[in-house]
N, CA, C and O atoms as a MOPAC input file, in Angstrom:
PM7 MOZYME 1SCF
protein

 N     -3.42300 1   -12.99400 1    54.47000 1
 C     -3.33300 1   -11.87600 1    53.55600 1
 C     -3.12400 1   -12.33600 1    52.11300 1
 O     -3.66600 1   -11.74300 1    51.18000 1
 N     -2.34200 1   -13.38900 1    51.94100 1
 C     -2.07600 1   -13.86300 1    50.58000 1
 C     -3.35900 1   -14.40600 1    49.95400 1
 O     -3.59500 1   -14.23600 1    48.75700 1
 N     -4.18000 1   -15.05600 1    50.76500 1
 C     -5.45300 1   -15.57300 1    50.25400 1
 C     -6.31800 1   -14.40900 1    49.77600 1
 O     -7.00600 1   -14.51900 1    48.76100 1
 N     -6.28200 1   -13.30700 1    50.49800 1
 C     -7.02900 1   -12.11000 1    50.09200 1
 C     -6.51900 1   -11.60400 1    48.74100 1
 O     -7.31200 1   -11.18800 1    47.89600 1
 N     -5.21000 1   -11.63600 1    48.53700 1
 C     -4.64300 1   -11.20300 1    47.25700 1
 C     -5.09400 1   -12.12800 1    46.12700 1
 O     -5.34900 1   -11.66800 1    45.01400 1
 N     -5.19300 1   -13.42200 1    46.40700 1
 C     -5.65400 1   -14.37100 1    45.39000 1
 C     -7.11100 1   -14.09700 1    45.02200 1
 O     -7.48200 1   -14.16300 1    43.85000 1
 N     -7.93000 1   -13.79000 1    46.01900 1
 C     -9.32100 1   -13.44200 1    45.74200 1
 C     -9.40800 1   -12.17100 1    44.90000 1
 O    -10.24900 1   -12.07100 1    44.00700 1
 N     -8.54800 1   -11.20800 1    45.18300 1
 C     -8.52800 1    -9.96900 1    44.38900 1
 C     -8.11600 1   -10.25600 1    42.94700 1
 O     -8.65100 1    -9.65300 1    42.01700 1
 N     -7.16900 1   -11.17400 1    42.75800 1
 C     -6.78000 1   -11.55200 1    41.39900 1
 C     -7.95100 1   -12.18400 1    40.65600 1
 O     -8.15300 1   -11.92900 1    39.46900 1
 N     -8.70500 1   -12.99300 1    41.35000 1
 C     -9.89400 1   -13.59800 1    40.76000 1
 C    -10.88000 1   -12.51100 1    40.33700 1
 O    -11.43000 1   -12.56100 1    39.23700 1
 N    -11.10400 1   -11.52900 1    41.21300 1
 C    -11.99100 1   -10.41300 1    40.87700 1
 C    -11.46100 1    -9.64400 1    39.67600 1
 O    -12.22700 1    -9.23300 1    38.80500 1
 N    -10.13600 1    -9.45100 1    39.63300 1
 C     -9.53800 1    -8.72300 1    38.51800 1
 C     -9.78700 1    -9.45300 1    37.20100 1
 O    -10.14600 1    -8.83700 1    36.19800 1
 N     -9.59500 1   -10.76500 1    37.21500 1
 C     -9.79200 1   -11.54300 1    35.99100 1
 C    -11.24200 1   -11.47700 1    35.52900 1
 O    -11.50700 1   -11.38400 1    34.33100 1
 N    -12.17100 1   -11.52300 1    36.46000 1
 C    -13.58800 1   -11.44100 1    36.10400 1
 C    -13.94900 1   -10.04700 1    35.58900 1
 O    -14.72600 1    -9.90700 1    34.64400 1
 N    -13.37800 1    -9.02000 1    36.22000 1
 C    -13.69200 1    -7.64800 1    35.83400 1
 C    -13.05200 1    -7.25800 1    34.51200 1
 O    -13.47000 1    -6.29000 1    33.87600 1
 N    -12.05900 1    -7.99700 1    34.10400 1
 C    -11.33600 1    -7.65500 1    32.87300 1
 C    -12.26300 1    -7.60100 1    31.66000 1
 O    -12.12700 1    -6.71800 1    30.81300 1
 N    -13.19400 1    -8.53100 1    31.57300 1
 C    -14.09100 1    -8.55100 1    30.41300 1
 C    -15.30200 1    -7.64400 1    30.59500 1
 O    -15.93000 1    -7.23800 1    29.61700 1
 N    -15.62600 1    -7.33100 1    31.83200 1
 C    -16.81900 1    -6.51800 1    32.10500 1
 C    -16.48200 1    -5.03700 1    32.22600 1
 O    -17.09300 1    -4.19000 1    31.57400 1
 N    -15.50000 1    -4.74400 1    33.07100 1
 C    -15.15000 1    -3.35200 1    33.36800 1
 C    -13.64000 1    -3.25400 1    33.59500 1
 O    -13.18600 1    -3.35500 1    34.73500 1
 N    -12.86200 1    -3.06000 1    32.53800 1
 C    -11.40100 1    -3.03200 1    32.67700 1
 C    -10.89000 1    -1.96000 1    33.64800 1
 O     -9.83700 1    -2.14300 1    34.26000 1
 N    -11.60800 1    -0.85700 1    33.79600 1
 C    -11.12700 1     0.18200 1    34.71500 1
 C    -11.16700 1    -0.28600 1    36.16800 1
 O    -10.33800 1     0.13400 1    36.97500 1
 N    -12.11900 1    -1.14700 1    36.50500 1
 C    -12.15100 1    -1.65600 1    37.87900 1
 C    -11.01100 1    -2.64200 1    38.11900 1
 O    -10.58900 1    -2.84700 1    39.25700 1
 N    -10.51800 1    -3.24800 1    37.04600 1
 C     -9.35400 1    -4.12700 1    37.17100 1
 C     -8.15300 1    -3.34100 1    37.66700 1
 O     -7.38300 1    -3.81900 1    38.50000 1
 N     -8.00700 1    -2.14600 1    37.15300 1
 C     -6.88400 1    -1.29300 1    37.56400 1
 C     -7.03300 1    -0.87900 1    39.02100 1
 O     -6.04000 1    -0.82600 1    39.74700 1
 N     -8.24000 1    -0.58800 1    39.45800 1
 C     -8.47500 1    -0.23800 1    40.85900 1
 C     -8.15600 1    -1.42000 1    41.77200 1
 O     -7.56300 1    -1.24500 1    42.83700 1
 N     -8.54700 1    -2.61100 1    41.35700 1
 C     -8.26100 1    -3.80400 1    42.15600 1
 C     -6.75700 1    -4.07200 1    42.22300 1
 O     -6.26600 1    -4.61900 1    43.20900 1
 N     -6.03500 1    -3.68900 1    41.18200 1
 C     -4.57900 1    -3.87200 1    41.17800 1
 C     -3.92900 1    -3.06900 1    42.29900 1
 O     -2.94200 1    -3.51000 1    42.88800 1
 N     -4.47300 1    -1.90200 1    42.59400 1
 C     -3.95200 1    -1.09800 1    43.70500 1
 C     -4.15500 1    -1.82300 1    45.02700 1
 O     -3.29900 1    -1.76300 1    45.91000 1
 N     -5.28000 1    -2.50500 1    45.16500 1
 C     -5.54600 1    -3.25300 1    46.39100 1
 C     -4.56700 1    -4.41600 1    46.53800 1
 O     -4.08700 1    -4.68900 1    47.63800 1
 N     -4.27100 1    -5.09800 1    45.43400 1
 C     -3.30300 1    -6.19400 1    45.47400 1
 C     -1.93100 1    -5.65400 1    45.86000 1
 O     -1.20300 1    -6.28700 1    46.62500 1
 N     -1.58200 1    -4.50100 1    45.33700 1
 C     -0.29800 1    -3.89100 1    45.66400 1
 C     -0.22200 1    -3.55300 1    47.15400 1
 O      0.81600 1    -3.75800 1    47.78400 1
 N     -1.31100 1    -3.03700 1    47.71600 1
 C     -1.33300 1    -2.73300 1    49.14800 1
 C     -1.19600 1    -3.99800 1    49.98700 1
 O     -0.49700 1    -4.00300 1    51.00100 1
 N     -1.85600 1    -5.05900 1    49.56900 1
 C     -1.75200 1    -6.33500 1    50.29000 1
 C     -0.31600 1    -6.84700 1    50.23300 1
 O      0.21700 1    -7.31400 1    51.24000 1
 N      0.30700 1    -6.76200 1    49.07000 1
 C      1.68400 1    -7.23000 1    48.91800 1
 C      2.63000 1    -6.42800 1    49.81100 1
 O      3.56500 1    -6.98100 1    50.39100 1
 N      2.38400 1    -5.14200 1    49.91300 1
 C      3.20100 1    -4.28800 1    50.78000 1
 C      3.03900 1    -4.69500 1    52.24600 1
 O      4.01500 1    -4.72400 1    52.99600 1
 N      1.79800 1    -5.01200 1    52.65500 1
 C      1.55500 1    -5.46100 1    54.02800 1
 C      2.25400 1    -6.79000 1    54.31100 1
 O      2.80400 1    -6.99500 1    55.39300 1
 N      2.22400 1    -7.69300 1    53.32200 1
 C      2.89500 1    -8.98400 1    53.48800 1
 C      4.40100 1    -8.77100 1    53.62600 1
 O      5.03900 1    -9.41600 1    54.45800 1
 N      4.97400 1    -7.88100 1    52.82800 1
 C      6.40500 1    -7.57800 1    52.93200 1
 C      6.75300 1    -7.04900 1    54.32500 1
 O      7.75000 1    -7.46300 1    54.91700 1
 N      5.93600 1    -6.14000 1    54.84200 1
 C      6.19200 1    -5.59700 1    56.17700 1
 C      6.08100 1    -6.68100 1    57.24400 1
 O      6.90600 1    -6.74800 1    58.15600 1
 N      5.07200 1    -7.51700 1    57.13000 1
 C      4.90300 1    -8.61600 1    58.08600 1
 C      6.06700 1    -9.59400 1    57.98900 1
 O      6.54800 1   -10.10000 1    59.00300 1
 N      6.51300 1    -9.85500 1    56.77500 1
 C      7.65300 1   -10.75100 1    56.56400 1
 C      8.87500 1   -10.24800 1    57.31900 1
 O      9.53100 1   -11.01000 1    58.02900 1
 N      9.17600 1    -8.98100 1    57.16800 1
 C     10.34600 1    -8.41100 1    57.85400 1
 C     10.20700 1    -8.52000 1    59.37100 1
 O     11.15800 1    -8.88300 1    60.06300 1
 N      9.02700 1    -8.20800 1    59.88000 1
 C      8.80300 1    -8.27700 1    61.32500 1
 C      8.94800 1    -9.69600 1    61.85100 1
 O      9.55700 1    -9.91300 1    62.89800 1
 N      8.38800 1   -10.66600 1    61.12500 1
 C      8.45200 1   -12.06000 1    61.56700 1
 C      9.88600 1   -12.57500 1    61.53600 1
 O     10.30300 1   -13.28600 1    62.45000 1
 N     10.64100 1   -12.22900 1    60.50700 1
 C     12.02300 1   -12.68500 1    60.42500 1
 C     12.84300 1   -12.11200 1    61.57200 1
 O     13.63400 1   -12.82800 1    62.18600 1
 N     12.66500 1   -10.84400 1    61.86200 1
 C     13.40700 1   -10.22800 1    62.96900 1
 C     13.01400 1   -10.87500 1    64.29600 1
 O     13.87100 1   -11.17300 1    65.12800 1
 N     11.72200 1   -11.08700 1    64.48500 1
 C     11.25000 1   -11.71800 1    65.71900 1
 C     11.78800 1   -13.14100 1    65.83300 1
 O     12.20400 1   -13.56600 1    66.91100 1
 N     11.78000 1   -13.87800 1    64.71900 1
 C     12.29600 1   -15.24800 1    64.73700 1
 C     13.78700 1   -15.27200 1    65.06600 1
 O     14.23800 1   -16.11400 1    65.84200 1
 N     14.54100 1   -14.36600 1    64.48800 1
 C     15.98200 1   -14.30800 1    64.77500 1
 C     16.25500 1   -14.02600 1    66.24300 1
 O     17.22200 1   -14.53600 1    66.80900 1
 N     15.41000 1   -13.22100 1    66.85400 1
 C     15.60200 1   -12.86900 1    68.25700 1
 C     15.09000 1   -13.92300 1    69.22900 1
 O     15.59100 1   -14.01700 1    70.34900 1
 N     14.10300 1   -14.71600 1    68.82400 1
 C     13.42800 1   -15.57600 1    69.78500 1
 C     13.62000 1   -17.07700 1    69.57800 1
 O     13.33300 1   -17.85400 1    70.48900 1
 N     14.09000 1   -17.50300 1    68.42300 1
 C     14.24200 1   -18.93900 1    68.18000 1
 C     15.72400 1   -19.30000 1    68.28200 1
 O     16.50800 1   -18.96100 1    67.39600 1
 N     16.10500 1   -19.98100 1    69.35100 1
 C     17.52600 1   -20.30100 1    69.54400 1
 C     18.00800 1   -21.47600 1    68.69500 1
 O     19.19000 1   -21.54200 1    68.35600 1
 N     17.12200 1   -22.39500 1    68.34900 1
 C     17.49000 1   -23.58900 1    67.60000 1
 C     17.61100 1   -23.24300 1    66.11200 1
 O     16.64900 1   -22.77300 1    65.50400 1
 N     18.76000 1   -23.47000 1    65.54200 1
 C     19.01400 1   -23.10700 1    64.14000 1
 C     18.08600 1   -23.84100 1    63.18200 1
 O     17.60000 1   -23.25900 1    62.21200 1
 N     17.84100 1   -25.11200 1    63.45200 1
 C     16.96800 1   -25.90400 1    62.58100 1
 C     15.55800 1   -25.31500 1    62.54500 1
 O     14.97200 1   -25.15700 1    61.47400 1
 N     15.02400 1   -24.99500 1    63.71200 1
 C     13.68700 1   -24.40300 1    63.78500 1
 C     13.65200 1   -23.02200 1    63.14200 1
 O     12.68200 1   -22.65600 1    62.47800 1
 N     14.71700 1   -22.26800 1    63.34800 1
 C     14.80500 1   -20.93900 1    62.75700 1
 C     14.76400 1   -21.01700 1    61.23200 1
 O     14.06200 1   -20.23400 1    60.59200 1
 N     15.50000 1   -21.94000 1    60.65500 1
 C     15.51600 1   -22.09100 1    59.19800 1
 C     14.16100 1   -22.54600 1    58.66700 1
 O     13.73500 1   -22.10500 1    57.59900 1
 N     13.48100 1   -23.42400 1    59.40200 1
 C     12.15300 1   -23.86700 1    58.98000 1
 C     11.15900 1   -22.70900 1    58.96700 1
 O     10.38900 1   -22.55100 1    58.01900 1
 N     11.18300 1   -21.90800 1    60.01900 1
 C     10.27800 1   -20.75000 1    60.08600 1
 C     10.61200 1   -19.76400 1    58.98200 1
 O      9.72100 1   -19.25200 1    58.30400 1
 N     11.89900 1   -19.49800 1    58.80300 1
 C     12.31300 1   -18.54300 1    57.78100 1
 C     11.90200 1   -19.01700 1    56.38700 1
 O     11.43600 1   -18.21700 1    55.57600 1
 N     12.06900 1   -20.31000 1    56.10100 1
 C     11.67600 1   -20.84400 1    54.78800 1
 C     10.16800 1   -20.73900 1    54.57800 1
 O      9.71400 1   -20.39600 1    53.48700 1
 N      9.40000 1   -21.03000 1    55.60900 1
 C      7.93900 1   -20.94500 1    55.48900 1
 C      7.50300 1   -19.51000 1    55.23000 1
 O      6.65400 1   -19.25700 1    54.37500 1
 N      8.08100 1   -18.57900 1    55.96500 1
 C      7.71400 1   -17.17500 1    55.80900 1
 C      8.16300 1   -16.64800 1    54.45300 1
 O      7.46000 1   -15.84800 1    53.83500 1
 N      9.32400 1   -17.08900 1    53.98400 1
 C      9.78200 1   -16.68500 1    52.65000 1
 C      8.86000 1   -17.22200 1    51.56600 1
 O      8.62100 1   -16.54900 1    50.56300 1
 N      8.34100 1   -18.42800 1    51.76000 1
 C      7.39800 1   -18.98700 1    50.80000 1
 C      6.13100 1   -18.16000 1    50.69900 1
 O      5.62500 1   -17.91400 1    49.60400 1
 N      5.62300 1   -17.73500 1    51.83600 1
 C      4.42200 1   -16.90000 1    51.85800 1
 C      4.69700 1   -15.56500 1    51.18500 1
 O      3.87900 1   -15.06800 1    50.41100 1
 N      5.84400 1   -14.99500 1    51.48200 1
 C      6.20100 1   -13.70500 1    50.87800 1
 C      6.38600 1   -13.85700 1    49.37100 1
 O      6.03700 1   -12.95900 1    48.60400 1
 N      6.93800 1   -15.00000 1    48.94700 1
 C      7.09300 1   -15.26700 1    47.52400 1
 C      5.74700 1   -15.38800 1    46.81600 1
 O      5.59700 1   -14.95600 1    45.67300 1
 N      4.77400 1   -15.97700 1    47.50300 1
 C      3.43100 1   -16.07400 1    46.92900 1
 C      2.84500 1   -14.68300 1    46.72300 1
 O      2.20100 1   -14.41900 1    45.70700 1
 N      3.06800 1   -13.79900 1    47.68100 1
 C      2.56700 1   -12.42900 1    47.54900 1
 C      3.22900 1   -11.72400 1    46.37300 1
 O      2.58100 1   -10.96000 1    45.65800 1
 N      4.51200 1   -11.97800 1    46.17400 1
 C      5.21300 1   -11.38800 1    45.02800 1
 C      4.65200 1   -11.89700 1    43.70500 1
 O      4.51200 1   -11.13500 1    42.74900 1
 N      4.33200 1   -13.18300 1    43.65600 1
 C      3.73800 1   -13.75500 1    42.43600 1
 C      2.35000 1   -13.16500 1    42.17100 1
 O      1.97600 1   -12.93500 1    41.02100 1
 N      1.59400 1   -12.92300 1    43.23700 1
 C      0.28100 1   -12.27900 1    43.07800 1
 C      0.45100 1   -10.87900 1    42.50000 1
 O     -0.32600 1   -10.45200 1    41.64500 1
 N      1.47000 1   -10.17000 1    42.97000 1
 C      1.73500 1    -8.83000 1    42.45800 1
 C      2.10300 1    -8.88600 1    40.97500 1
 O      1.65700 1    -8.04700 1    40.19200 1
 N      2.90600 1    -9.86200 1    40.59100 1
 C      3.29100 1   -10.01200 1    39.17900 1
 C      2.07200 1   -10.32600 1    38.32100 1
 O      1.92100 1    -9.77300 1    37.23200 1
 N      1.20700 1   -11.20200 1    38.79900 1
 C     -0.01500 1   -11.52600 1    38.05400 1
 C     -0.91400 1   -10.30000 1    37.95000 1
 O     -1.53300 1   -10.06000 1    36.91300 1
 N     -0.97900 1    -9.53600 1    39.01800 1
 C     -1.77600 1    -8.30800 1    39.01700 1
 C     -1.24200 1    -7.32400 1    37.98000 1
 O     -2.01300 1    -6.67500 1    37.27300 1
 N      0.07500 1    -7.22000 1    37.89500 1
 C      0.68300 1    -6.34000 1    36.89100 1
 C      0.32200 1    -6.78600 1    35.47600 1
 O      0.04300 1    -5.95600 1    34.61000 1
 N      0.32900 1    -8.08700 1    35.24700 1
 C     -0.03500 1    -8.61300 1    33.92100 1
 C     -1.48600 1    -8.31000 1    33.58600 1
 O     -1.79900 1    -7.92400 1    32.46000 1
 N     -2.37700 1    -8.48500 1    34.56700 1
 C     -3.78600 1    -8.17800 1    34.33300 1
 C     -3.98900 1    -6.68200 1    34.10700 1
 O     -4.85400 1    -6.28500 1    33.32700 1
 N     -3.20800 1    -5.86200 1    34.77500 1
 C     -3.29000 1    -4.40900 1    34.56900 1
 C     -2.88700 1    -4.04900 1    33.14500 1
 O     -3.52200 1    -3.20700 1    32.50900 1
 N     -1.84800 1    -4.67700 1    32.65200 1
 C     -1.40400 1    -4.43200 1    31.27600 1
 C     -2.49000 1    -4.82800 1    30.29300 1
 O     -2.74500 1    -4.12300 1    29.31700 1
 N     -3.13200 1    -5.96600 1    30.55600 1
 C     -4.24700 1    -6.38900 1    29.69600 1
 C     -5.39400 1    -5.38500 1    29.74100 1
 O     -5.97900 1    -5.04700 1    28.71200 1
 N     -5.70900 1    -4.91200 1    30.95300 1
 C     -6.80300 1    -3.95100 1    31.09700 1
 C     -6.50000 1    -2.64900 1    30.36600 1
 O     -7.39200 1    -2.05500 1    29.76200 1
 N     -5.27000 1    -2.21100 1    30.41700 1
 C     -4.89900 1    -0.97000 1    29.73800 1
 C     -4.93600 1    -1.10600 1    28.21100 1
 O     -5.12400 1    -0.12000 1    27.49900 1
 N     -4.75600 1    -2.32300 1    27.72400 1
 C     -4.76400 1    -2.52200 1    26.28100 1
 C     -6.18000 1    -2.69200 1    25.71700 1
 O     -6.35800 1    -2.77300 1    24.50200 1
 N     -7.17000 1    -2.74500 1    26.58500 1
 C     -8.55000 1    -2.94200 1    26.12100 1
 C     -9.21800 1    -1.61600 1    25.84500 1
 O    -10.38300 1    -1.58200 1    25.44600 1

């Protein structure tokens, strides 16, 4: 899902000079992807807490999933910046 958000950011950057209004539409798609990643993050953490008995393995999984969720948050922040640019054009 995060890779999809990165591709959408690429589309947003390209559309910024051609059609700024489509940049805003793509921002909604990035926001939806980020929301899906957040929901998946919560589900995976709960599942990991219930199913992984080894603390070391649990922390590794949790750190990996947090990293992915953090990437989605950064994509959302970049999308917000591109939206601001599109609105100023």
